PDB file of C-alpha atoms and ligand atoms in Angstrom:
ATOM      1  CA  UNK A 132       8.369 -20.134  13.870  1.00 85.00           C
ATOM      2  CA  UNK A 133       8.450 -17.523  16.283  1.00 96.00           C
ATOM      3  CA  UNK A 134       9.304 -13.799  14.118  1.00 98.00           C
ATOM      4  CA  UNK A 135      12.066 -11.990  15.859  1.00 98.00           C
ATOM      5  CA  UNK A 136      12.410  -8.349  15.911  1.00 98.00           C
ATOM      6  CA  UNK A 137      15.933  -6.911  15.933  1.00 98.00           C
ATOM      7  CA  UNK A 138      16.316  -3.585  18.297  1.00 98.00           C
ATOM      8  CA  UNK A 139      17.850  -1.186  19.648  1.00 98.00           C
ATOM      9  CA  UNK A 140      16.455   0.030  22.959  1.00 98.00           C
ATOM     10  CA  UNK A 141      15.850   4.136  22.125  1.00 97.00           C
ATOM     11  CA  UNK A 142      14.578   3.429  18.506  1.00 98.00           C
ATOM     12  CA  UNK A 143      11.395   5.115  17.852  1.00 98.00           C
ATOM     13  CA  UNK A 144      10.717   2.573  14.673  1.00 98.00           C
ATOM     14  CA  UNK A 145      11.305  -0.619  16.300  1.00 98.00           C
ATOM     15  CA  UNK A 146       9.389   1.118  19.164  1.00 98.00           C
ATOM     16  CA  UNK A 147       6.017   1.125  16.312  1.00 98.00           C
ATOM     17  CA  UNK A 148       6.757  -2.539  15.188  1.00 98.00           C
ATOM     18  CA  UNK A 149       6.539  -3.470  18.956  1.00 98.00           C
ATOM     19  CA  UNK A 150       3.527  -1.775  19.547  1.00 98.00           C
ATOM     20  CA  UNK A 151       1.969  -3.670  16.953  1.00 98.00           C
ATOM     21  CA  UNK A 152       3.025  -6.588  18.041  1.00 98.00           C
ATOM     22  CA  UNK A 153       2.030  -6.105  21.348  1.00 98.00           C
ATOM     23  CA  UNK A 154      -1.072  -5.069  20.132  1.00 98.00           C
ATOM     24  CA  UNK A 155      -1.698  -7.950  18.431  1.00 98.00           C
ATOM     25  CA  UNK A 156      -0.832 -10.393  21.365  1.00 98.00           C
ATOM     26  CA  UNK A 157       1.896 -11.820  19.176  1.00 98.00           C
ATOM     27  CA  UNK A 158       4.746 -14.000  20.581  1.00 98.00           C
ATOM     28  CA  UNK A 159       7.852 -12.862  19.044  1.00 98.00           C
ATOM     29  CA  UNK A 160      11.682 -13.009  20.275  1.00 98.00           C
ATOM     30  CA  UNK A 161      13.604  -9.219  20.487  1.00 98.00           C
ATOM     31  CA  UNK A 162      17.099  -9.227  20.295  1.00 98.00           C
ATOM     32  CA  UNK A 163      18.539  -5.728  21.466  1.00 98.00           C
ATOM     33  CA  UNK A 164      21.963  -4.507  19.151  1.00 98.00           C
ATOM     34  CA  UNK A 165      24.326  -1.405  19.843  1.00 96.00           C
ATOM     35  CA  UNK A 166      23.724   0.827  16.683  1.00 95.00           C
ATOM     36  CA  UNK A 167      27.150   2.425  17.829  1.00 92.00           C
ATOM     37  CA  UNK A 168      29.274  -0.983  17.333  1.00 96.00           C
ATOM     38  CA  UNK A 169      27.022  -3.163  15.883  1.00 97.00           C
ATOM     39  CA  UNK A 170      27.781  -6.880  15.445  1.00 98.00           C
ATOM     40  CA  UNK A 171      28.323  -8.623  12.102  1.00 98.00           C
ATOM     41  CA  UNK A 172      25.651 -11.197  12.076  1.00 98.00           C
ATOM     42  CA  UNK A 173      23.383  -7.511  11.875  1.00 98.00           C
ATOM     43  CA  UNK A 174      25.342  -6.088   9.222  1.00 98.00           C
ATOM     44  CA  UNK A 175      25.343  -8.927   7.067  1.00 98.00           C
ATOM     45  CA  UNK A 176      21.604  -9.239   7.266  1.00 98.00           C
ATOM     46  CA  UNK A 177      20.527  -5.500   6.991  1.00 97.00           C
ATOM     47  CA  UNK A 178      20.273  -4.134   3.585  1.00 97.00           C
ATOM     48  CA  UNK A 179      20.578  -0.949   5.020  1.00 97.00           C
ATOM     49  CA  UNK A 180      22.667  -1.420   8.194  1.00 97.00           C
ATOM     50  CA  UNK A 181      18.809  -0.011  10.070  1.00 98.00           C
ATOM     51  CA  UNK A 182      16.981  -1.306  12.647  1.00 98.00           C
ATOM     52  CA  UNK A 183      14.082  -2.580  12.724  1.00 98.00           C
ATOM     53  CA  UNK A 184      14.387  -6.076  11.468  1.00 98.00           C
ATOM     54  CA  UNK A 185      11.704  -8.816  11.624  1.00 98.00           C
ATOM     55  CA  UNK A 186      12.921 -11.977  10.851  1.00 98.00           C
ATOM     56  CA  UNK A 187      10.309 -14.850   9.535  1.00 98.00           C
ATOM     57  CA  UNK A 188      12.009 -18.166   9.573  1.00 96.00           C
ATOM     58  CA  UNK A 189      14.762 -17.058   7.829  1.00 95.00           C
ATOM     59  CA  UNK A 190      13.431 -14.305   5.835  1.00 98.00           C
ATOM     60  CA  UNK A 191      14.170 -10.730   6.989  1.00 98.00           C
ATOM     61  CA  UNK A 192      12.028  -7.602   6.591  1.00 98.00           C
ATOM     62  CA  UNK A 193      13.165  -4.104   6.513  1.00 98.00           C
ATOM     63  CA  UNK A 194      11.601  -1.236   7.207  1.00 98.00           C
ATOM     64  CA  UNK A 195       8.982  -0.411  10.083  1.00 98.00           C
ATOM     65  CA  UNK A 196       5.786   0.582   7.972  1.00 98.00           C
ATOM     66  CA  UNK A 197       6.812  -2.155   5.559  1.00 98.00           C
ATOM     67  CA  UNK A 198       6.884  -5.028   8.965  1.00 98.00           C
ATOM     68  CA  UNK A 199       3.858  -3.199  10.429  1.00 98.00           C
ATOM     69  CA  UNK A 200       1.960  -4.265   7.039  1.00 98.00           C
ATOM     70  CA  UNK A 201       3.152  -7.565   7.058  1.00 98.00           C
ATOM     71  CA  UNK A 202       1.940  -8.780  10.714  1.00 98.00           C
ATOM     72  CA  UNK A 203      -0.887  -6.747  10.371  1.00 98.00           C
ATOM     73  CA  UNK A 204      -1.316  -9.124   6.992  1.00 98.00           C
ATOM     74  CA  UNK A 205      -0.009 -12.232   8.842  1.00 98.00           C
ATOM     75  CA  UNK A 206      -2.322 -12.102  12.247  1.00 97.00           C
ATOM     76  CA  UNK A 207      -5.551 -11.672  13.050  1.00 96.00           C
ATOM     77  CA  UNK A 208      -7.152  -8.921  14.097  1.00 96.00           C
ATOM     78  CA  UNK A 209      -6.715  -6.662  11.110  1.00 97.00           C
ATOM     79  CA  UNK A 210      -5.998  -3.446  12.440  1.00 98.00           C
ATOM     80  CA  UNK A 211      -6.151  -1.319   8.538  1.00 98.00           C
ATOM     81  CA  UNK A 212      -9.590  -0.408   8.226  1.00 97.00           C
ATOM     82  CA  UNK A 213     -11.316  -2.320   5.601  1.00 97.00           C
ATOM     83  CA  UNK A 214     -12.312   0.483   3.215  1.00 98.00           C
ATOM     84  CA  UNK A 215     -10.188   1.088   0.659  1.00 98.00           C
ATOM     85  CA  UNK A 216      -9.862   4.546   0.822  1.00 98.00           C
ATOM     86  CA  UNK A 217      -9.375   5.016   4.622  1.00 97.00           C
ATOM     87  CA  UNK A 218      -6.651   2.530   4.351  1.00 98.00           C
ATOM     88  CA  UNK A 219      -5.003   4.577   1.538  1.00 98.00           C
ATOM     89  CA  UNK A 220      -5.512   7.894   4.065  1.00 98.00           C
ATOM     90  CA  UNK A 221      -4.165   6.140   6.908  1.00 98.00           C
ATOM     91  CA  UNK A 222      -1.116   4.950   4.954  1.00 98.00           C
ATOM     92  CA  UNK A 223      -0.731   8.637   4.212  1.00 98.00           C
ATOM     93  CA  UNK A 224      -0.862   9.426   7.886  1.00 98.00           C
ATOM     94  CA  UNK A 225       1.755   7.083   8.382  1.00 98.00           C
ATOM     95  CA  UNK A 226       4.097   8.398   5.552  1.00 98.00           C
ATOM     96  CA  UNK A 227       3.644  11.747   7.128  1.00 98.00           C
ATOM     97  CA  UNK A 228       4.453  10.245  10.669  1.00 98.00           C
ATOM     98  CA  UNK A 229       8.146  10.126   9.298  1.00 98.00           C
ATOM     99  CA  UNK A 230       8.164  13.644   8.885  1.00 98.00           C
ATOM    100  CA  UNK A 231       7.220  14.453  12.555  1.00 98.00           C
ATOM    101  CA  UNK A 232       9.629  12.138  13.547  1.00 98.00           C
ATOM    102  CA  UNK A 233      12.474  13.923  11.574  1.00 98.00           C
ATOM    103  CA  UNK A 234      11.512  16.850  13.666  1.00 98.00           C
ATOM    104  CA  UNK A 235      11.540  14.986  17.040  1.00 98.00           C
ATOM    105  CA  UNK A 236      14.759  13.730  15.871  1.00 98.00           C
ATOM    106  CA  UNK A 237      15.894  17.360  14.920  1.00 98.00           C
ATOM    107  CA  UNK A 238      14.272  18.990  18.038  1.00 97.00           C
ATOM    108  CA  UNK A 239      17.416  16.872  20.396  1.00 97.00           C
ATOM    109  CA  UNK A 240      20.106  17.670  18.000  1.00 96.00           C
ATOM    110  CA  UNK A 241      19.635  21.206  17.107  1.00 97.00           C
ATOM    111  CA  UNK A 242      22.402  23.238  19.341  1.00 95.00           C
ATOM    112  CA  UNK A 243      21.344  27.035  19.689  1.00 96.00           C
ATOM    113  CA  UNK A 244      17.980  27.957  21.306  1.00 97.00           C
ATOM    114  CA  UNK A 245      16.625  29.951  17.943  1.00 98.00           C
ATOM    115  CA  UNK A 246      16.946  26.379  15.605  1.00 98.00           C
ATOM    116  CA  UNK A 247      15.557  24.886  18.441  1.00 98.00           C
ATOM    117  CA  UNK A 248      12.387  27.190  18.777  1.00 97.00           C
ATOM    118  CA  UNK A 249      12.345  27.028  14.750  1.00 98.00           C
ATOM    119  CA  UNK A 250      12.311  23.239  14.956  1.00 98.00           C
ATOM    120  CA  UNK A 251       9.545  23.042  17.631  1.00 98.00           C
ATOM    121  CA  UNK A 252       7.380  25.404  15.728  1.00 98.00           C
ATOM    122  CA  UNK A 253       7.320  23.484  12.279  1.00 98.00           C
ATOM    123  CA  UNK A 254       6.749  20.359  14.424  1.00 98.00           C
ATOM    124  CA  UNK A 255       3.400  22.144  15.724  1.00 98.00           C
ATOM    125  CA  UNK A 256       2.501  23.013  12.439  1.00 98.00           C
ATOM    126  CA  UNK A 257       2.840  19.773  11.449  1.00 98.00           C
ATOM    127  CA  UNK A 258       0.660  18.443  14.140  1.00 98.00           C
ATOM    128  CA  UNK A 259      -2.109  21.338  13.362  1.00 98.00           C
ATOM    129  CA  UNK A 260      -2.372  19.453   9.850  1.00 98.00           C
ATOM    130  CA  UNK A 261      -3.207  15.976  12.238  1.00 98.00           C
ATOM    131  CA  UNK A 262      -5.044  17.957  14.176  1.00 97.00           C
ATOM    132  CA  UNK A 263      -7.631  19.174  11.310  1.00 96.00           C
ATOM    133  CA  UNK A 264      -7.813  15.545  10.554  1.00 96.00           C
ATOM    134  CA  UNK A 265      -8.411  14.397  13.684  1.00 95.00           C
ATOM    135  CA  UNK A 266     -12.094  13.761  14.238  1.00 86.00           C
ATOM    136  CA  UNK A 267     -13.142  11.006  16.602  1.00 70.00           C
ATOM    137  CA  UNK A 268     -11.346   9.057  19.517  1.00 82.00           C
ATOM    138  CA  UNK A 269      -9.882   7.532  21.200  1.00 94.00           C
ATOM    139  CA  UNK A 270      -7.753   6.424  18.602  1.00 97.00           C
ATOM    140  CA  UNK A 271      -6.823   7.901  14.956  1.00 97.00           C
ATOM    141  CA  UNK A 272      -9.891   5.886  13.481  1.00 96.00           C
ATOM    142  CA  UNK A 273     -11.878   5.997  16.258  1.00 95.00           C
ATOM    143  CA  UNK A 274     -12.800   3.198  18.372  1.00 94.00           C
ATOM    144  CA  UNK A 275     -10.712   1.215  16.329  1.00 95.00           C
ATOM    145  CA  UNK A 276      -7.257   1.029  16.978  1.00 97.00           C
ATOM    146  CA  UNK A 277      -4.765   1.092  13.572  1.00 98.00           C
ATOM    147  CA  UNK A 278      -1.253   0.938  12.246  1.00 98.00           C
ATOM    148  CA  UNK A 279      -1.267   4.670  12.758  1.00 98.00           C
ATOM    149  CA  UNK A 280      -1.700   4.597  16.284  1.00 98.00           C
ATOM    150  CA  UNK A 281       1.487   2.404  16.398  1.00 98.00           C
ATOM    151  CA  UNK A 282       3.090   5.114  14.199  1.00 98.00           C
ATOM    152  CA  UNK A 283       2.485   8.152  16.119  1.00 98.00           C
ATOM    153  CA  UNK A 284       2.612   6.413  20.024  1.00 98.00           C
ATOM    154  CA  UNK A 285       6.864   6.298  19.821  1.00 98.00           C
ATOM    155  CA  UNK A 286       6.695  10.551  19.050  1.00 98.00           C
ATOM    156  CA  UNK A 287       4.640  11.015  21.405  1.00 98.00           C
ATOM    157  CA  UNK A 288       6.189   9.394  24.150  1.00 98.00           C
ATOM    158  CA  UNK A 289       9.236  11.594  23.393  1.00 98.00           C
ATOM    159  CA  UNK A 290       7.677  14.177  23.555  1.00 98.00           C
ATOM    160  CA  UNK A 291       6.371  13.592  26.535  1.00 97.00           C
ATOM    161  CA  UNK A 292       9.728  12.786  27.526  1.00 97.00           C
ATOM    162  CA  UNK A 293      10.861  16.178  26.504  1.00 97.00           C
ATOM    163  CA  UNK A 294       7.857  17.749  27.823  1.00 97.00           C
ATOM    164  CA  UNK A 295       8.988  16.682  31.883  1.00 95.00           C
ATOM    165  CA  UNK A 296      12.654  18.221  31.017  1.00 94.00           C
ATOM    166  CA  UNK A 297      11.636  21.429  29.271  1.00 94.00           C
ATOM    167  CA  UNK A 298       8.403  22.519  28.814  1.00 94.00           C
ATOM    168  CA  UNK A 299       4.864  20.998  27.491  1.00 94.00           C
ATOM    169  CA  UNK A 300       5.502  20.575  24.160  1.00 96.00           C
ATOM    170  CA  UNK A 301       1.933  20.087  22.611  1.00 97.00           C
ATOM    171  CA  UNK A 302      -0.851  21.993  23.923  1.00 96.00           C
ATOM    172  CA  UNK A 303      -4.626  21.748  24.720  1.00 96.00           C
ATOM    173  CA  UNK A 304      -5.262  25.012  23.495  1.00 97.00           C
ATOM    174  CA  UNK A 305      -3.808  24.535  20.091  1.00 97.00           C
ATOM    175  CA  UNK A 306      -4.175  20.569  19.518  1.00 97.00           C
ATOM    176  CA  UNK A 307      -7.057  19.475  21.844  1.00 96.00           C
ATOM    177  CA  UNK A 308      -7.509  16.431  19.919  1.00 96.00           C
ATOM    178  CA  UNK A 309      -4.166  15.659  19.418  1.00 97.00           C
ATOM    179  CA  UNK A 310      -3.569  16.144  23.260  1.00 97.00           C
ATOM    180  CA  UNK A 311      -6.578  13.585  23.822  1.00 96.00           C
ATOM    181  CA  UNK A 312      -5.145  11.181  21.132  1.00 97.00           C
ATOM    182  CA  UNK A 313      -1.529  11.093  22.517  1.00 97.00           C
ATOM    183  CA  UNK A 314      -2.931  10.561  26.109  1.00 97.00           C
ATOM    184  CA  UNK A 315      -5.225   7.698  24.778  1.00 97.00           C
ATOM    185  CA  UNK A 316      -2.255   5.741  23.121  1.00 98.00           C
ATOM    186  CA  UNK A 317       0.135   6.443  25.972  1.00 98.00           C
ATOM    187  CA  UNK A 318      -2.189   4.852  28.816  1.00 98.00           C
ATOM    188  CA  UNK A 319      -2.077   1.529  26.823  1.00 98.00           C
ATOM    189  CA  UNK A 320      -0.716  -1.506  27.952  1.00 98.00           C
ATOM    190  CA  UNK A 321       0.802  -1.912  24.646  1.00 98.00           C
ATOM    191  CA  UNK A 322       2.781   0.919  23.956  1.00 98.00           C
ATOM    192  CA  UNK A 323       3.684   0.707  27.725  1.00 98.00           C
ATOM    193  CA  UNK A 324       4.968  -2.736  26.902  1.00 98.00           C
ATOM    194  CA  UNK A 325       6.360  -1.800  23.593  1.00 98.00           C
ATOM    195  CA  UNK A 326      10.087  -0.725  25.206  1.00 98.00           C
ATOM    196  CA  UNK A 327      12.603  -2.068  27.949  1.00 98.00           C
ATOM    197  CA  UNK A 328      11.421   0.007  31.526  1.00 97.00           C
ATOM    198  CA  UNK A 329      14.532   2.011  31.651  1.00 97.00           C
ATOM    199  CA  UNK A 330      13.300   4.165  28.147  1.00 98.00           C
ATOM    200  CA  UNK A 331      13.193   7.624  29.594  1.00 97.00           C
ATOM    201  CA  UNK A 332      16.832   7.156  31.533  1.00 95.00           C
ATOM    202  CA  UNK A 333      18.084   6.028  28.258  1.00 96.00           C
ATOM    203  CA  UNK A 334      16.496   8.390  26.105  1.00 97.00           C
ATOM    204  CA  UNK A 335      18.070  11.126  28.226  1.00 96.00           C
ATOM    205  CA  UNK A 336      21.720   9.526  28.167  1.00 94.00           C
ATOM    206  CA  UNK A 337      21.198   9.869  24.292  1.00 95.00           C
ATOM    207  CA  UNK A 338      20.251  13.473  24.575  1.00 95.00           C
ATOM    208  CA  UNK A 339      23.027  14.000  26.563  1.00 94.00           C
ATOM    209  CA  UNK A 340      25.135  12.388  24.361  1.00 93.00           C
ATOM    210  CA  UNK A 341      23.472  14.211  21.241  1.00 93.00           C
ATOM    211  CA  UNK A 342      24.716  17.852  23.283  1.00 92.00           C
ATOM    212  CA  UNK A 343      21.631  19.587  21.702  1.00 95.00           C
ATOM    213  CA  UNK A 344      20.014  22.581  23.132  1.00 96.00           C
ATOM    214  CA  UNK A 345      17.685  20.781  24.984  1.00 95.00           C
ATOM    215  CA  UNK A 346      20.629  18.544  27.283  1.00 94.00           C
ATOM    216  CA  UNK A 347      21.111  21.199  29.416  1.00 92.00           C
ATOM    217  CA  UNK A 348      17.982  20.708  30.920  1.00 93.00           C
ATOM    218  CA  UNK A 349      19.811  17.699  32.029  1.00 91.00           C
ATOM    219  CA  UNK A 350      22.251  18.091  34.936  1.00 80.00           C
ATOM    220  CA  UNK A 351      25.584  17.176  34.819  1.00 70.00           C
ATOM    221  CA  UNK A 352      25.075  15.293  38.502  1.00 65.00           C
ATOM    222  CA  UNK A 353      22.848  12.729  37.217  1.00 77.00           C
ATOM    223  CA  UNK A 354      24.638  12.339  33.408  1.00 76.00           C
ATOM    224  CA  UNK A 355      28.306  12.996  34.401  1.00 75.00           C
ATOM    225  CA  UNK A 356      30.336  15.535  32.470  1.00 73.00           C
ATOM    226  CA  UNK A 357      29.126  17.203  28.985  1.00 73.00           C
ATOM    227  CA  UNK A 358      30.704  14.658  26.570  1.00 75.00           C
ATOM    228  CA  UNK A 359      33.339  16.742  24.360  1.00 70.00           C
ATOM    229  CA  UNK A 360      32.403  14.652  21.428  1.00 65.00           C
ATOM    230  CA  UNK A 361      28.530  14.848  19.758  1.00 66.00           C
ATOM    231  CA  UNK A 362      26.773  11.052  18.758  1.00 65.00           C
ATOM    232  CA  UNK A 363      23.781  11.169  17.174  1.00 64.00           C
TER     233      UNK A 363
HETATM  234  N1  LIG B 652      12.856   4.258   7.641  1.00 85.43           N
HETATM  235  C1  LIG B 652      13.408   3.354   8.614  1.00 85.43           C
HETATM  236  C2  LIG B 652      14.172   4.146   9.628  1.00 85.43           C
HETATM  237  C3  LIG B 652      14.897   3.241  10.633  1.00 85.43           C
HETATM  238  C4  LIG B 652      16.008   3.998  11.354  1.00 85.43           C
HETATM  239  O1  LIG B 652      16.365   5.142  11.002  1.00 85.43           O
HETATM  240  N2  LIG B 652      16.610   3.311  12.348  1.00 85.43           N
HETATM  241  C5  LIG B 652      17.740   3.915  13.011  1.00 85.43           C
HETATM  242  C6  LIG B 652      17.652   3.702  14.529  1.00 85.43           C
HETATM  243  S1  LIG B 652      16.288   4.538  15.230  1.00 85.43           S
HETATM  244  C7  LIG B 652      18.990   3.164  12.576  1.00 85.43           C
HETATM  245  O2  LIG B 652      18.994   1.964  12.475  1.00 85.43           O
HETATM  246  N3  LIG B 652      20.078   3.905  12.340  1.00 85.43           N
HETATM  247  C8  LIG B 652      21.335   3.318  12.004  1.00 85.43           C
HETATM  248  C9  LIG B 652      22.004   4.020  10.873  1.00 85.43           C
HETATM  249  O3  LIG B 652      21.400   4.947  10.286  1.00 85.43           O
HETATM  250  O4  LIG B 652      23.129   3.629  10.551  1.00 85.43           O
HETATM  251  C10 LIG B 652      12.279   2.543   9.258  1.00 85.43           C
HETATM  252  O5  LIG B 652      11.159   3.086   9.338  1.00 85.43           O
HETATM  253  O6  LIG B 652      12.500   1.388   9.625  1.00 85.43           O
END
């Protein structure tokens, strides 16, 4: 049966089961939820009330890195590497994707310009410990493209996002290979594919609704008026 991945449009970790499965050239079915009133059908079946879902005849899997393993177990090509040991380091990569992500997440929510700065700057140091690990292109492994790839392409695209608002947000002169890395991932049909078209518009509506420091390089003509109340 066909799996079918339960969304919502902005997620980031849906965003890296997609990529995989788009990847992959699988045929799967997407059903798109509101996190903010989501339906019961959803909440009955999600242990912990999170997208992503994938749901195998009538078996459902939780958890992004968790899914990713699974097709990448289920359907050819294998995109781990084979060797033991570079699988283990890229599932640490992935673990530590998580943490990046927290700061993406934190970077649209924090309110005054310092936190903000603060935010951005443990973000980069993050990213210099990918970028001292970082050795060949154009992907993580190398010519080979991997689960980590699908891990890192949703950040990056936000950032990127964030980038054409603010200011760029990762640099040549401090993460050269990073910079080459995120432009690599972002060119491909895949992770182009791997979201509904409208992404940046509704990434920005959720900034706007989030009321963090960076919204008010938003303007109130295209967003309407600063909501009173903050959503995350
Ligand atoms: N560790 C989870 C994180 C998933 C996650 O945080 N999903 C968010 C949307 S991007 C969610 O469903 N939030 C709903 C909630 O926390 O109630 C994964 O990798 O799948």
């Amino acid at each position: 049966m066909t799996p079918k991945l339960v969304s919502f449009k902005v997620c980031p970790f849906v965003q890296r089961v997609a990529i995989t499965l788009q990847y992959k050239g699988i045929d799967y079915d997407i059903e798109y939820i509101d996190l903010g009133s989501p339906p019961e059908w959803f909440l009955a079946i999600s242990p912990l009330k999170k997208v992503p879902l994938l749901i195998v005849d009538s078996t459902v899997i939780f958890e992004s890195a968790v899914i990713n393993e699974y097709i990448d177990e289920a359907y050819q090509p294998m995109l781990h590497p084979e060797d033991l040991l570079l699988k283990a380091i890229n599932r640490s990569w992935i673990e530590f994707s998580n943490n990046i992500s927290l700061y993406t997440f934190k970077l649209t929510i924090k309110e005054r310009k310092n936190d903000f700065e603060n935010i951005l700057e443990e973000l980069l140091k993050g990213f210099d410990l990918v970028e001292d690990y970082l050795s060949a292109k154009p992907f993580f492994n190398g010519e080979q493209f991997s689960l980590v790839d699908s891990s890192y392409a949703p950040i990056f695209q936000r950032l990127e996002f964030l980038a054409q608002i603010y200011k760029p947000i990762i640099s040549s002169k401090r993460h050269p290979k990073l910079v080459k890395w995120k432009d690599s991932l972002l060119s491909l049909n895949a992770v182009k594919c791997s979201t509904v078209e409208e992404i940046q518009n509704l990434y920005y509506q959720l900034l706007w609704t989030r009321q963090g420091y960076i919204s008010q390089f938003l303007s109130e003509r295209e967003y309407g008026k600063r909501p009173t109340k903050r959503v995350y």
